[in-house]
C-alpha cells in the first residue's frame, strides 16, 4: 500500500504496477520516499491459489516491462543507489524461479545420463529448502498454505517472465 501527497501524483501507464512506478516517479522528482515498517495495511488478499497465481503473474509481467525505465529515470535523476537496488533486487527475484527450473532440468539430464548421485543431490537440496521453508512457516504459526502460495508465486513469476519476453502486457486492474 502507498500513501503520498496528491501534488506528487503523476499519471502512470495502465500496464505499469503502481507499487513500483509511483515511488520511482516520486524519488525522481527529488522527493523523499520512506518505508514505514510500523504501518498497518488491511488487505483481503487473494482468496485461493489461482488468484495468487494470476496476481503474481500480472505483477511480474508489469514489473519486467517497467523496471528498466524506472531504473534509468532514477539514475538520470542522480539516484544511482536506488537504481542499482531496484535493478538487482528485481533481477535476483526473477532469476530465482528460473534457477530452480534450471536445477530441475539439470537434475533430470544428469539422471538420464546415469549420474543419479548428482541428480539426487540437486533434488534433495531443493526438497530440503522447501522443507525448511515449511518448518519456518509452521514454527511462526502460519499454515502450510504459505508454502503452497510460495511455490505458486514462483511458477507465476516464470509465466510472467515468459509473458514479458513474448511482448504481452497486462493492465493494472486485470484480475
CSV table of C-alpha atoms in Angstrom, one decimal:
chain,number,residue,atom,x,y,z
A,1,UNK,CA,0.0,0.0,0.0
A,2,UNK,CA,1.2,3.5,-0.8
A,3,UNK,CA,0.4,6.9,0.7
A,4,UNK,CA,1.7,10.1,-0.9
A,5,UNK,CA,0.9,13.7,-1.3
A,6,UNK,CA,-1.6,14.5,-4.0
A,7,UNK,CA,0.8,17.1,-5.5
A,8,UNK,CA,3.3,14.3,-6.2
A,9,UNK,CA,0.9,12.3,-8.4
A,10,UNK,CA,2.0,11.6,-11.9
A,11,UNK,CA,-0.1,9.5,-14.4
A,12,UNK,CA,1.4,6.1,-15.0
A,13,UNK,CA,0.7,3.7,-17.9
A,14,UNK,CA,-2.2,1.3,-17.3
A,15,UNK,CA,0.3,-1.6,-17.9
A,16,UNK,CA,2.5,-0.4,-15.0
A,17,UNK,CA,2.4,-1.5,-11.4
A,18,UNK,CA,1.7,1.4,-9.1
A,19,UNK,CA,3.8,-0.2,-6.3
A,20,UNK,CA,6.9,0.1,-8.4
A,21,UNK,CA,6.1,3.1,-10.6
A,22,UNK,CA,4.9,5.7,-8.1
A,23,UNK,CA,7.8,5.5,-5.6
A,24,UNK,CA,10.3,5.7,-8.5
A,25,UNK,CA,8.5,8.8,-10.0
A,26,UNK,CA,8.4,10.5,-6.6
A,27,UNK,CA,12.1,9.9,-6.0
A,28,UNK,CA,12.9,11.1,-9.5
A,29,UNK,CA,11.2,14.4,-8.6
A,30,UNK,CA,13.8,14.8,-5.8
A,31,UNK,CA,11.3,13.9,-3.0
A,32,UNK,CA,11.9,11.5,-0.2
A,33,UNK,CA,10.3,8.0,-0.3
A,34,UNK,CA,10.1,6.3,3.1
A,35,UNK,CA,9.4,2.8,4.2
A,36,UNK,CA,7.4,2.7,7.4
A,37,UNK,CA,7.6,-0.8,9.0
A,38,UNK,CA,5.1,0.1,11.7
A,39,UNK,CA,2.4,1.0,9.1
A,40,UNK,CA,-0.6,-1.3,9.2
A,41,UNK,CA,-2.4,-2.2,5.9
A,42,UNK,CA,-5.6,-4.2,5.8
A,43,UNK,CA,-6.0,-6.1,2.6
A,44,UNK,CA,-8.2,-9.1,2.0
A,45,UNK,CA,-5.6,-10.6,-0.4
A,46,UNK,CA,-6.2,-13.4,-2.9
A,47,UNK,CA,-8.8,-16.0,-1.9
A,48,UNK,CA,-7.2,-19.0,-3.5
A,49,UNK,CA,-4.0,-20.2,-5.2
A,50,UNK,CA,-5.5,-19.5,-8.6
A,51,UNK,CA,-5.9,-15.8,-7.6
A,52,UNK,CA,-2.4,-15.8,-6.1
A,53,UNK,CA,-1.0,-17.1,-9.5
A,54,UNK,CA,-2.9,-14.6,-11.5
A,55,UNK,CA,-1.9,-11.6,-9.3
A,56,UNK,CA,1.8,-12.7,-9.2
A,57,UNK,CA,1.9,-13.3,-12.9
A,58,UNK,CA,0.4,-9.8,-13.5
A,59,UNK,CA,2.9,-8.2,-11.1
A,60,UNK,CA,5.8,-10.0,-12.8
A,61,UNK,CA,4.7,-9.0,-16.3
A,62,UNK,CA,4.2,-5.4,-15.3
A,63,UNK,CA,7.5,-5.1,-13.4
A,64,UNK,CA,9.6,-6.7,-16.1
A,65,UNK,CA,8.2,-4.3,-18.6
A,66,UNK,CA,8.7,-1.2,-16.5
A,67,UNK,CA,11.7,-1.6,-14.1
A,68,UNK,CA,14.4,-0.8,-16.7
A,69,UNK,CA,12.7,2.5,-17.5
A,70,UNK,CA,12.3,3.4,-13.8
A,71,UNK,CA,15.9,2.4,-13.0
A,72,UNK,CA,17.1,4.6,-15.9
A,73,UNK,CA,14.9,7.5,-14.7
A,74,UNK,CA,16.3,7.2,-11.1
A,75,UNK,CA,19.9,7.0,-12.4
A,76,UNK,CA,19.3,10.1,-14.6
A,77,UNK,CA,18.0,12.0,-11.5
A,78,UNK,CA,21.2,11.1,-9.7
A,79,UNK,CA,19.8,8.3,-7.5
A,80,UNK,CA,22.3,5.7,-8.6
A,81,UNK,CA,22.0,3.6,-5.4
A,82,UNK,CA,18.2,3.4,-5.8
A,83,UNK,CA,18.5,2.5,-9.5
A,84,UNK,CA,21.0,-0.3,-8.7
A,85,UNK,CA,19.0,-1.6,-5.8
A,86,UNK,CA,15.8,-1.8,-7.8
A,87,UNK,CA,17.6,-3.4,-10.7
A,88,UNK,CA,19.5,-6.1,-8.7
A,89,UNK,CA,16.5,-6.8,-6.4
A,90,UNK,CA,14.2,-7.5,-9.3
A,91,UNK,CA,16.9,-9.3,-11.3
A,92,UNK,CA,17.5,-11.7,-8.4
A,93,UNK,CA,13.8,-12.1,-7.8
A,94,UNK,CA,13.2,-13.1,-11.4
A,95,UNK,CA,16.2,-15.3,-11.7
A,96,UNK,CA,15.4,-17.3,-8.5
A,97,UNK,CA,12.5,-19.4,-10.0
A,98,UNK,CA,14.3,-19.7,-13.3
A,99,UNK,CA,17.4,-21.0,-11.5
A,100,UNK,CA,15.2,-23.5,-9.7
A,101,UNK,CA,13.8,-24.6,-13.0
A,102,UNK,CA,17.3,-24.9,-14.4
A,103,UNK,CA,18.3,-27.1,-11.4
A,104,UNK,CA,15.3,-29.4,-12.0
A,105,UNK,CA,16.2,-29.7,-15.7
A,106,UNK,CA,19.9,-30.3,-14.8
A,107,UNK,CA,18.9,-33.0,-12.3
A,108,UNK,CA,16.8,-34.7,-15.0
A,109,UNK,CA,19.6,-34.6,-17.5
A,110,UNK,CA,22.1,-35.9,-15.0
A,111,UNK,CA,19.8,-38.7,-14.1
A,112,UNK,CA,19.2,-39.6,-17.8
A,113,UNK,CA,23.0,-39.6,-18.3
A,114,UNK,CA,23.3,-42.1,-15.4
A,115,UNK,CA,24.7,-39.7,-12.8
A,116,UNK,CA,21.9,-40.3,-10.3
A,117,UNK,CA,24.1,-39.3,-7.3
A,118,UNK,CA,24.4,-35.7,-8.6
A,119,UNK,CA,20.8,-35.6,-9.7
A,120,UNK,CA,19.5,-36.8,-6.3
A,121,UNK,CA,21.8,-34.2,-4.6
A,122,UNK,CA,20.0,-31.4,-6.6
A,123,UNK,CA,16.6,-32.8,-5.8
A,124,UNK,CA,17.4,-33.3,-2.2
A,125,UNK,CA,18.7,-29.7,-1.9
A,126,UNK,CA,15.5,-28.3,-3.5
A,127,UNK,CA,13.3,-30.5,-1.3
A,128,UNK,CA,15.3,-29.6,1.8
A,129,UNK,CA,14.9,-25.9,1.0
A,130,UNK,CA,11.1,-26.3,0.6
A,131,UNK,CA,11.0,-28.4,3.9
A,132,UNK,CA,13.0,-25.7,5.7
A,133,UNK,CA,10.6,-23.1,4.4
A,134,UNK,CA,7.6,-25.2,5.6
A,135,UNK,CA,9.2,-25.6,9.0
A,136,UNK,CA,9.8,-21.9,9.5
A,137,UNK,CA,6.3,-21.2,8.3
A,138,UNK,CA,4.8,-23.6,10.8
A,139,UNK,CA,7.0,-22.5,13.7
A,140,UNK,CA,5.9,-18.9,13.0
A,141,UNK,CA,2.3,-20.1,13.4
A,142,UNK,CA,1.5,-19.9,9.7
A,143,UNK,CA,-0.4,-22.6,7.9
A,144,UNK,CA,1.3,-24.8,5.3
A,145,UNK,CA,-0.7,-22.9,2.7
A,146,UNK,CA,2.1,-20.3,2.8
A,147,UNK,CA,4.4,-22.9,1.2
A,148,UNK,CA,1.9,-23.6,-1.5
A,149,UNK,CA,1.5,-19.9,-2.1
A,150,UNK,CA,5.3,-19.6,-2.4
A,151,UNK,CA,5.5,-22.4,-4.9
A,152,UNK,CA,2.6,-20.9,-6.9
A,153,UNK,CA,4.2,-17.5,-6.8
A,154,UNK,CA,7.5,-18.9,-8.2
A,155,UNK,CA,5.6,-20.6,-11.1
A,156,UNK,CA,3.7,-17.3,-11.7
A,157,UNK,CA,7.0,-15.4,-12.0
A,158,UNK,CA,8.2,-17.9,-14.6
A,159,UNK,CA,4.9,-17.4,-16.5
A,160,UNK,CA,5.2,-13.6,-16.1
A,161,UNK,CA,8.7,-13.7,-17.5
A,162,UNK,CA,7.5,-15.7,-20.5
A,163,UNK,CA,4.7,-13.2,-21.0
A,164,UNK,CA,7.1,-10.3,-21.0
A,165,UNK,CA,9.5,-12.0,-23.3
A,166,UNK,CA,6.6,-12.7,-25.7
A,167,UNK,CA,5.7,-9.0,-25.5
A,168,UNK,CA,2.5,-9.4,-23.5
A,169,UNK,CA,1.3,-6.6,-21.3
A,170,UNK,CA,-1.3,-6.8,-18.6
A,171,UNK,CA,-3.3,-3.9,-17.3
A,172,UNK,CA,-3.1,-2.9,-13.7
A,173,UNK,CA,-6.7,-3.6,-12.9
A,174,UNK,CA,-6.9,-7.0,-14.6
A,175,UNK,CA,-7.9,-9.7,-12.1
